[in-house]
mmCIF file of C-alpha atoms in Angstrom:
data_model
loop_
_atom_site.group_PDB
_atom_site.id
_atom_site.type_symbol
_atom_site.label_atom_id
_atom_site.label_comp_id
_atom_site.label_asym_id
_atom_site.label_seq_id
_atom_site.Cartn_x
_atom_site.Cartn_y
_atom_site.Cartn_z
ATOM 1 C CA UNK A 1 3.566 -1.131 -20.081
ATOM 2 C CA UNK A 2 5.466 -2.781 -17.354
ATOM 3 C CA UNK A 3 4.695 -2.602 -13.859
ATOM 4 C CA UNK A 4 7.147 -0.819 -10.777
ATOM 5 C CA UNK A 5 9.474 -3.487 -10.495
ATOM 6 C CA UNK A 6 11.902 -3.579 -7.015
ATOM 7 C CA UNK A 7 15.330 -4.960 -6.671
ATOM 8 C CA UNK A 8 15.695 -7.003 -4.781
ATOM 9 C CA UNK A 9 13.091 -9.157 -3.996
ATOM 10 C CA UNK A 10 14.782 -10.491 -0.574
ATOM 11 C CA UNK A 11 17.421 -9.203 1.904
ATOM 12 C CA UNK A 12 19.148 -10.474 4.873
ATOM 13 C CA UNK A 13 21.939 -8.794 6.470
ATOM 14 C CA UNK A 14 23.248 -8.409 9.820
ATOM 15 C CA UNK A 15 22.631 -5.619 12.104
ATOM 16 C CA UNK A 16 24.707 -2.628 11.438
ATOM 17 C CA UNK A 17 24.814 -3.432 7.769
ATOM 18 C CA UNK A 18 24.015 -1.163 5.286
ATOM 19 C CA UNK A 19 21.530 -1.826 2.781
ATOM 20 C CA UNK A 20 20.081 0.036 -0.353
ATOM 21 C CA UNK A 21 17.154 -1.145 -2.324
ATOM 22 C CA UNK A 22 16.007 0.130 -5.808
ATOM 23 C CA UNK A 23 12.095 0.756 -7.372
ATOM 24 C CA UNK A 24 11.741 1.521 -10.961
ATOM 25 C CA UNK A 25 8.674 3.284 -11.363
ATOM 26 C CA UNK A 26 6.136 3.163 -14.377
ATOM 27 C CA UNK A 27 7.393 4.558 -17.023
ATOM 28 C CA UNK A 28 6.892 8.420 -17.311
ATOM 29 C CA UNK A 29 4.753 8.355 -13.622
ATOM 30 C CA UNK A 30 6.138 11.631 -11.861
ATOM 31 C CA UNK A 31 5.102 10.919 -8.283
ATOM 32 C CA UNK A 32 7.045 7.400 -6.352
ATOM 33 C CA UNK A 33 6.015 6.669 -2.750
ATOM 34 C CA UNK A 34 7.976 4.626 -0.199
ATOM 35 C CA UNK A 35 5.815 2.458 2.149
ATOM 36 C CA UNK A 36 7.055 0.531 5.083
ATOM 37 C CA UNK A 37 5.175 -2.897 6.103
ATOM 38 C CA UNK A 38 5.720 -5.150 8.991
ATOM 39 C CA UNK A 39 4.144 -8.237 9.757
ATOM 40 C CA UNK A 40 0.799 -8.311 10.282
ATOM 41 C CA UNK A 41 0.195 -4.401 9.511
ATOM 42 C CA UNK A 42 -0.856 -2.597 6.771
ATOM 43 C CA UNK A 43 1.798 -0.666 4.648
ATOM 44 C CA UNK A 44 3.080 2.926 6.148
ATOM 45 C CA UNK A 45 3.949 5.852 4.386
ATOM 46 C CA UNK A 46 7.660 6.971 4.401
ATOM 47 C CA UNK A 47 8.266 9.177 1.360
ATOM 48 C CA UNK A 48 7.340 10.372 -1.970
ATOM 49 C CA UNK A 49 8.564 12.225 -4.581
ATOM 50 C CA UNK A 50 7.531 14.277 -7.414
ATOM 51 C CA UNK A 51 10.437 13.799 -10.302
ATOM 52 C CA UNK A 52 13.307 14.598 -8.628
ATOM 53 C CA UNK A 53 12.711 16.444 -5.516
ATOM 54 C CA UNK A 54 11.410 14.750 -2.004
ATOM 55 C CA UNK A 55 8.710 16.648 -1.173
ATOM 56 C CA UNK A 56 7.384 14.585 2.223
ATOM 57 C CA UNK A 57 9.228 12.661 4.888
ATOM 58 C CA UNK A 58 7.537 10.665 7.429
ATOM 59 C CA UNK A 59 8.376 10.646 10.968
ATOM 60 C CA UNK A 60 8.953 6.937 10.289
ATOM 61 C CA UNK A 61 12.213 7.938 8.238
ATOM 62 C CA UNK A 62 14.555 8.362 10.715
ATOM 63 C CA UNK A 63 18.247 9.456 10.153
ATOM 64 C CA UNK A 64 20.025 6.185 9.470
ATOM 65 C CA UNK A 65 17.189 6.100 6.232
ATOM 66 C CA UNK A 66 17.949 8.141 2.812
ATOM 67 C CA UNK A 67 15.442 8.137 -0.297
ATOM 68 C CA UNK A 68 16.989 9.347 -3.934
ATOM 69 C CA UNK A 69 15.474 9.656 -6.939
ATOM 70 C CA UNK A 70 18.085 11.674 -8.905
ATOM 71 C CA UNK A 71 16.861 11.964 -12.332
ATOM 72 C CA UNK A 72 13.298 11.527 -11.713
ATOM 73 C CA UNK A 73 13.292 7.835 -12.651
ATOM 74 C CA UNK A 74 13.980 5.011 -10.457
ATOM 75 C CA UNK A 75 14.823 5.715 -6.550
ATOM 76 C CA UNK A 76 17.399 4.011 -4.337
ATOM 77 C CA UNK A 77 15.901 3.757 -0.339
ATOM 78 C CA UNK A 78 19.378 3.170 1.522
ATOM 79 C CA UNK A 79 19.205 2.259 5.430
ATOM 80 C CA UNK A 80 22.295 2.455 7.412
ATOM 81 C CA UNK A 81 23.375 0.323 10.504
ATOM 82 C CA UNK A 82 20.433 -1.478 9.946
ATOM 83 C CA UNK A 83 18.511 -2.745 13.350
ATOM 84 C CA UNK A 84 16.238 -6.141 13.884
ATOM 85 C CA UNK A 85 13.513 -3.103 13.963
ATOM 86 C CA UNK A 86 14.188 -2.688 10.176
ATOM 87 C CA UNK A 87 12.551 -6.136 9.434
ATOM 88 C CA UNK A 88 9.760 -5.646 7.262
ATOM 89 C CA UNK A 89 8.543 -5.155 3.881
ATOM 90 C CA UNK A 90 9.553 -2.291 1.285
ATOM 91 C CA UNK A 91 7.117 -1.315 -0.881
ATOM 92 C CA UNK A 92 7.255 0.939 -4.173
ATOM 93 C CA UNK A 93 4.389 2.834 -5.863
ATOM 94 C CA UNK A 94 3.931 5.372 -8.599
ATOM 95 C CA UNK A 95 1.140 7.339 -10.234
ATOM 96 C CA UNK A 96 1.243 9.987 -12.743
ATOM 97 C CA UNK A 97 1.111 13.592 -11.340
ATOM 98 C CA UNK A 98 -2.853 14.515 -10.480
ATOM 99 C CA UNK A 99 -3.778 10.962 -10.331
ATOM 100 C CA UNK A 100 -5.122 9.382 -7.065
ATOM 101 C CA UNK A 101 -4.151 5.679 -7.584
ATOM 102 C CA UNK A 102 -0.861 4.010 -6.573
ATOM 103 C CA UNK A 103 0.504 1.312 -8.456
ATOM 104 C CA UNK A 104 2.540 -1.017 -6.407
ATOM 105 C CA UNK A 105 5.505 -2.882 -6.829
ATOM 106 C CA UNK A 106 6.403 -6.239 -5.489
ATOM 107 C CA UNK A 107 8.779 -5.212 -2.681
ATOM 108 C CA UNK A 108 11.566 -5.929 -0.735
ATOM 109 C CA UNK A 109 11.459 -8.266 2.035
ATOM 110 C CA UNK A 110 14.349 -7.003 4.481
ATOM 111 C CA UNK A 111 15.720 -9.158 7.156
ATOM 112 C CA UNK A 112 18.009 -8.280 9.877
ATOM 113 C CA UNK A 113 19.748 -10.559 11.837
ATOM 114 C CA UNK B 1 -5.955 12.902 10.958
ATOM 115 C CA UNK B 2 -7.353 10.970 8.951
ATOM 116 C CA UNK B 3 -7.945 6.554 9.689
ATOM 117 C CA UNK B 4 -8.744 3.427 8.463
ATOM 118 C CA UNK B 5 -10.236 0.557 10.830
ATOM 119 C CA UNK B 6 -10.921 -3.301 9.416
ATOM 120 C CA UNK B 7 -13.410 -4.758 11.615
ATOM 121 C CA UNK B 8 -11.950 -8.292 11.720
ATOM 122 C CA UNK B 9 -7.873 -9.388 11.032
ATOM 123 C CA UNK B 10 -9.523 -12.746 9.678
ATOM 124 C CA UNK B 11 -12.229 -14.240 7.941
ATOM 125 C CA UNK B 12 -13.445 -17.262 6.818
ATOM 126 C CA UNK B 13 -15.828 -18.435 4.272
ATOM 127 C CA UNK B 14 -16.696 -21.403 2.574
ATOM 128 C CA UNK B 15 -16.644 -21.757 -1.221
ATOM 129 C CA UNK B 16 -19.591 -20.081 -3.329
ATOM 130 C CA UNK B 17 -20.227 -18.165 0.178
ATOM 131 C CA UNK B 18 -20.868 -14.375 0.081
ATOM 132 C CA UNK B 19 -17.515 -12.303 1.189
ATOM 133 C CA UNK B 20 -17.980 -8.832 3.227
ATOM 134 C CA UNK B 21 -14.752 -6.974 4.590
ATOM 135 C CA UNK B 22 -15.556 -4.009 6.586
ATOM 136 C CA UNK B 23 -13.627 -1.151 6.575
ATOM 137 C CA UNK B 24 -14.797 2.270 8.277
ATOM 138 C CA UNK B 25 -12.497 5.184 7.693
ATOM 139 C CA UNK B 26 -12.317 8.581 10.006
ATOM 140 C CA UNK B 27 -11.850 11.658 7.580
ATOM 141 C CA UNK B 28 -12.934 15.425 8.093
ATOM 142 C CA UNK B 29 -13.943 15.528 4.211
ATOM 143 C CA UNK B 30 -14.661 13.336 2.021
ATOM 144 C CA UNK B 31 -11.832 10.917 0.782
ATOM 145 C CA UNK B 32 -10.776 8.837 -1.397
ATOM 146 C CA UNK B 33 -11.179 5.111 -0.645
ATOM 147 C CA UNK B 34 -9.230 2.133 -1.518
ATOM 148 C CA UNK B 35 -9.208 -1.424 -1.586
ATOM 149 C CA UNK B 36 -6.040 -3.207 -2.361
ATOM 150 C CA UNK B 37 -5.191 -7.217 -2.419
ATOM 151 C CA UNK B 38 -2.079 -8.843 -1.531
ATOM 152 C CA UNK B 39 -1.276 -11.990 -2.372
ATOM 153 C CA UNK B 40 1.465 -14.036 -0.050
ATOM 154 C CA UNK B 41 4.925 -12.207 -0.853
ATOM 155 C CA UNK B 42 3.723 -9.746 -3.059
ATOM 156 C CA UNK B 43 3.087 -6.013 -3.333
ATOM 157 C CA UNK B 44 -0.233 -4.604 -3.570
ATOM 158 C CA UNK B 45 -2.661 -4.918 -6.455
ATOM 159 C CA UNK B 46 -5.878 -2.873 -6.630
ATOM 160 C CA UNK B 47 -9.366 -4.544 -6.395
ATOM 161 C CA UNK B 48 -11.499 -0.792 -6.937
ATOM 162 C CA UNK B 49 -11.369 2.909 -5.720
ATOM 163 C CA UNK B 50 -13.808 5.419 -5.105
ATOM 164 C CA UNK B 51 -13.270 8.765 -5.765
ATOM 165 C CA UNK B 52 -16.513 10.863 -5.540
ATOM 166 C CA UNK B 53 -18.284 9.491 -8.757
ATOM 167 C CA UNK B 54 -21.041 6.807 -7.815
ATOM 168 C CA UNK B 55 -21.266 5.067 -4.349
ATOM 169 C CA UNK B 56 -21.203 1.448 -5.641
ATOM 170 C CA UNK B 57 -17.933 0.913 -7.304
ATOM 171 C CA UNK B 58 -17.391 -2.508 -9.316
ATOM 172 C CA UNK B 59 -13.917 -3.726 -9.215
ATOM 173 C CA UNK B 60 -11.918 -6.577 -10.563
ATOM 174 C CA UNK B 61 -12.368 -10.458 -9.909
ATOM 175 C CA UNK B 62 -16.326 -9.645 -9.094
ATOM 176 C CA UNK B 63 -15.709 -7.343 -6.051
ATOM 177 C CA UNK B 64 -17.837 -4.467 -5.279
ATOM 178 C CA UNK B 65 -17.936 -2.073 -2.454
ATOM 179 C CA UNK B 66 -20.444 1.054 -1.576
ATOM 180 C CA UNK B 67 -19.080 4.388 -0.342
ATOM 181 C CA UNK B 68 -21.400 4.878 2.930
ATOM 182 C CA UNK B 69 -21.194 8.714 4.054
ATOM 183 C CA UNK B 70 -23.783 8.564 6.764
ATOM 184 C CA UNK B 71 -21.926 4.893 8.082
ATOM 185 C CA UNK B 72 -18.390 6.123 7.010
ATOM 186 C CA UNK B 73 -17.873 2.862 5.795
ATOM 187 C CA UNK B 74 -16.706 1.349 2.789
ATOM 188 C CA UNK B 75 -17.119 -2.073 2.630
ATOM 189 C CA UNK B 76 -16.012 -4.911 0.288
ATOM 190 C CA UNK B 77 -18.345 -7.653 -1.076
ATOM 191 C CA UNK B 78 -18.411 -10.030 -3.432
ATOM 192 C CA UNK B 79 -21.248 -12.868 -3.741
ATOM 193 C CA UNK B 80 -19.325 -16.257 -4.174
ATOM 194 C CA UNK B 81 -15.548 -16.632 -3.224
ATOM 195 C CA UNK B 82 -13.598 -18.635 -4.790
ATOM 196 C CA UNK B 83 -10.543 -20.460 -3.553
ATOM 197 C CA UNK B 84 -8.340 -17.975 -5.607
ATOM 198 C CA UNK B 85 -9.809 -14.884 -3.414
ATOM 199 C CA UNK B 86 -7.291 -16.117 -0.165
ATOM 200 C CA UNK B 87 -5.144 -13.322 0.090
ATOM 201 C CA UNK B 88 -5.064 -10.331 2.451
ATOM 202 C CA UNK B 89 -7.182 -7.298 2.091
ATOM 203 C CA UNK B 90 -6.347 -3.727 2.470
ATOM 204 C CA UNK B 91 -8.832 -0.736 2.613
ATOM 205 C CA UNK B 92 -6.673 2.439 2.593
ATOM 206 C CA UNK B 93 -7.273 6.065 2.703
ATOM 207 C CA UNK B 94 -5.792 9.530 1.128
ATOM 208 C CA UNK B 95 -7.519 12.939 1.181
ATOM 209 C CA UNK B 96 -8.099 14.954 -1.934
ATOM 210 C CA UNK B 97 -7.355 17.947 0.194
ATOM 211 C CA UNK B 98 -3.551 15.984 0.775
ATOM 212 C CA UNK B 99 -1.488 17.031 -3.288
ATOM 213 C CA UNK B 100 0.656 14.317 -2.056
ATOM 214 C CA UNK B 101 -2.581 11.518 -1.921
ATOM 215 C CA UNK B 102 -0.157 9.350 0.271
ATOM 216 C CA UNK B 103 -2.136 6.260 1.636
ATOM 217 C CA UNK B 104 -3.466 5.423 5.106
ATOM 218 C CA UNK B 105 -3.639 1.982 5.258
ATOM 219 C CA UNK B 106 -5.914 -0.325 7.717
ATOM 220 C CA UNK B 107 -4.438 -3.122 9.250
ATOM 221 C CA UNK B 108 -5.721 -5.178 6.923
ATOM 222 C CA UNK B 109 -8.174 -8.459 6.714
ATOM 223 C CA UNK B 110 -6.865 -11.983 6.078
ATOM 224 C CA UNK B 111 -9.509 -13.952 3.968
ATOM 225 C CA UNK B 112 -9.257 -17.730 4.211
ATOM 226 C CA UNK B 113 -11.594 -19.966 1.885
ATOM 227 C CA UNK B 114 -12.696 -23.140 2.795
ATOM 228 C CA UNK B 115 -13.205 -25.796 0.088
#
């Protein structure tokens, strides 16, 4: 079985860009989470769904951020007019439905200039 | 609300030397408990978990930590690091009582290991 694999790896774009990154989940794992870390911190919780339907935003997300995951398989996490503030890392998980434990992808280091 | 604090943002231990990374979490019930390692540009990988079942959970790589109700505390051990165990350490948080078992993270530990 693979692992959640993230595309791409590394960003850098200018400030007001827009950027979209993609996480392919485990194959046939229901639930995908969106984390947020900057440097120094531990991860933060954006989003998660269950197949296709977003059932939990974080405060974190604001408007300029959009989470898809259209036929329940990968997701696409698109930022618009990026800021220096969006610096960080983005960070994929999935887990079967009913199951505690998050397997994590490798992320995508986003850097705004 | 429920929170995650890692006593320490670095620690350093010599080769063969025993390796204990506090975390103390703040829950109203009991949750489940996490401890993830990350590796310089890379996601997350998980070390163990504890999930109600016994207290002293053996993970991967020779780490073990002990669920601590009375201490709320969760911390990680393992008896000899090796060089391979620098990386940094994240104990993390969700609540059974939570269907979406998002993560709290803590701020996370940075273990350094001297030769």
């Amino acid at each position: 079985d693979t692992g959640v694999s993230q595309d791409p790896r590394h960003k850098i774009t200018k400030r007001g860009q827009n950027v979209t990154f993609r996480c392919d989940p485990i194959s046939e794992h229901n639930r995908l989470y969106w984390y947020r870390q900057t440097l120094g911190q531990g991860p933060e919780f954006l989003t998660y769904f269950q197949n296709e339907a977003q059932l939990e935003k974080s405060r974190l997300l604001s408007d300029r951020f959009s989470a898809e995951r259209p036929k329940g398989s990968f997701s696409t996490l698109e930022i618009q007019r990026t800021e220096q503030g969006d610096s960080a890392m983005y960070l994929c998980a999935s887990t079967p439905l009913g199951v505690e434990t998050q397997y994590f992808g490798p992320g995508t280091r986003l850097l705004v200039l | 609300a429920q929170s995650v604090t890692q006593l320490g943002s670095h620690v350093s231990v010599s080769e063969g030397a025993l390796v204990l990374l506090r975390c103390n979490y703040s829950s109203s019930v009991p949750p489940y408990l996490f401890w993830y390692v990350q590796y310089p540009n890379q996601g997350l990988q998980l070390l163990l978990k504890y999930t109600s079942a016994a207290t002293l959970v053996k993970g991967i790589n020779g780490f073990e930590a002990e669920f601590k109700k009375s201490e709320t505390s969760f911390h990680l051990t393992k008896p000899s690091a090796h060089m391979s165990d620098a990386a940094e350490y994240f104990c993390a948080v969700s609540s059974p009582q939570d269907s979406s078992y998002k993560l709290i993270f803590g701020s996370g530990t940075r273990l350094l290991v001297r030769p």
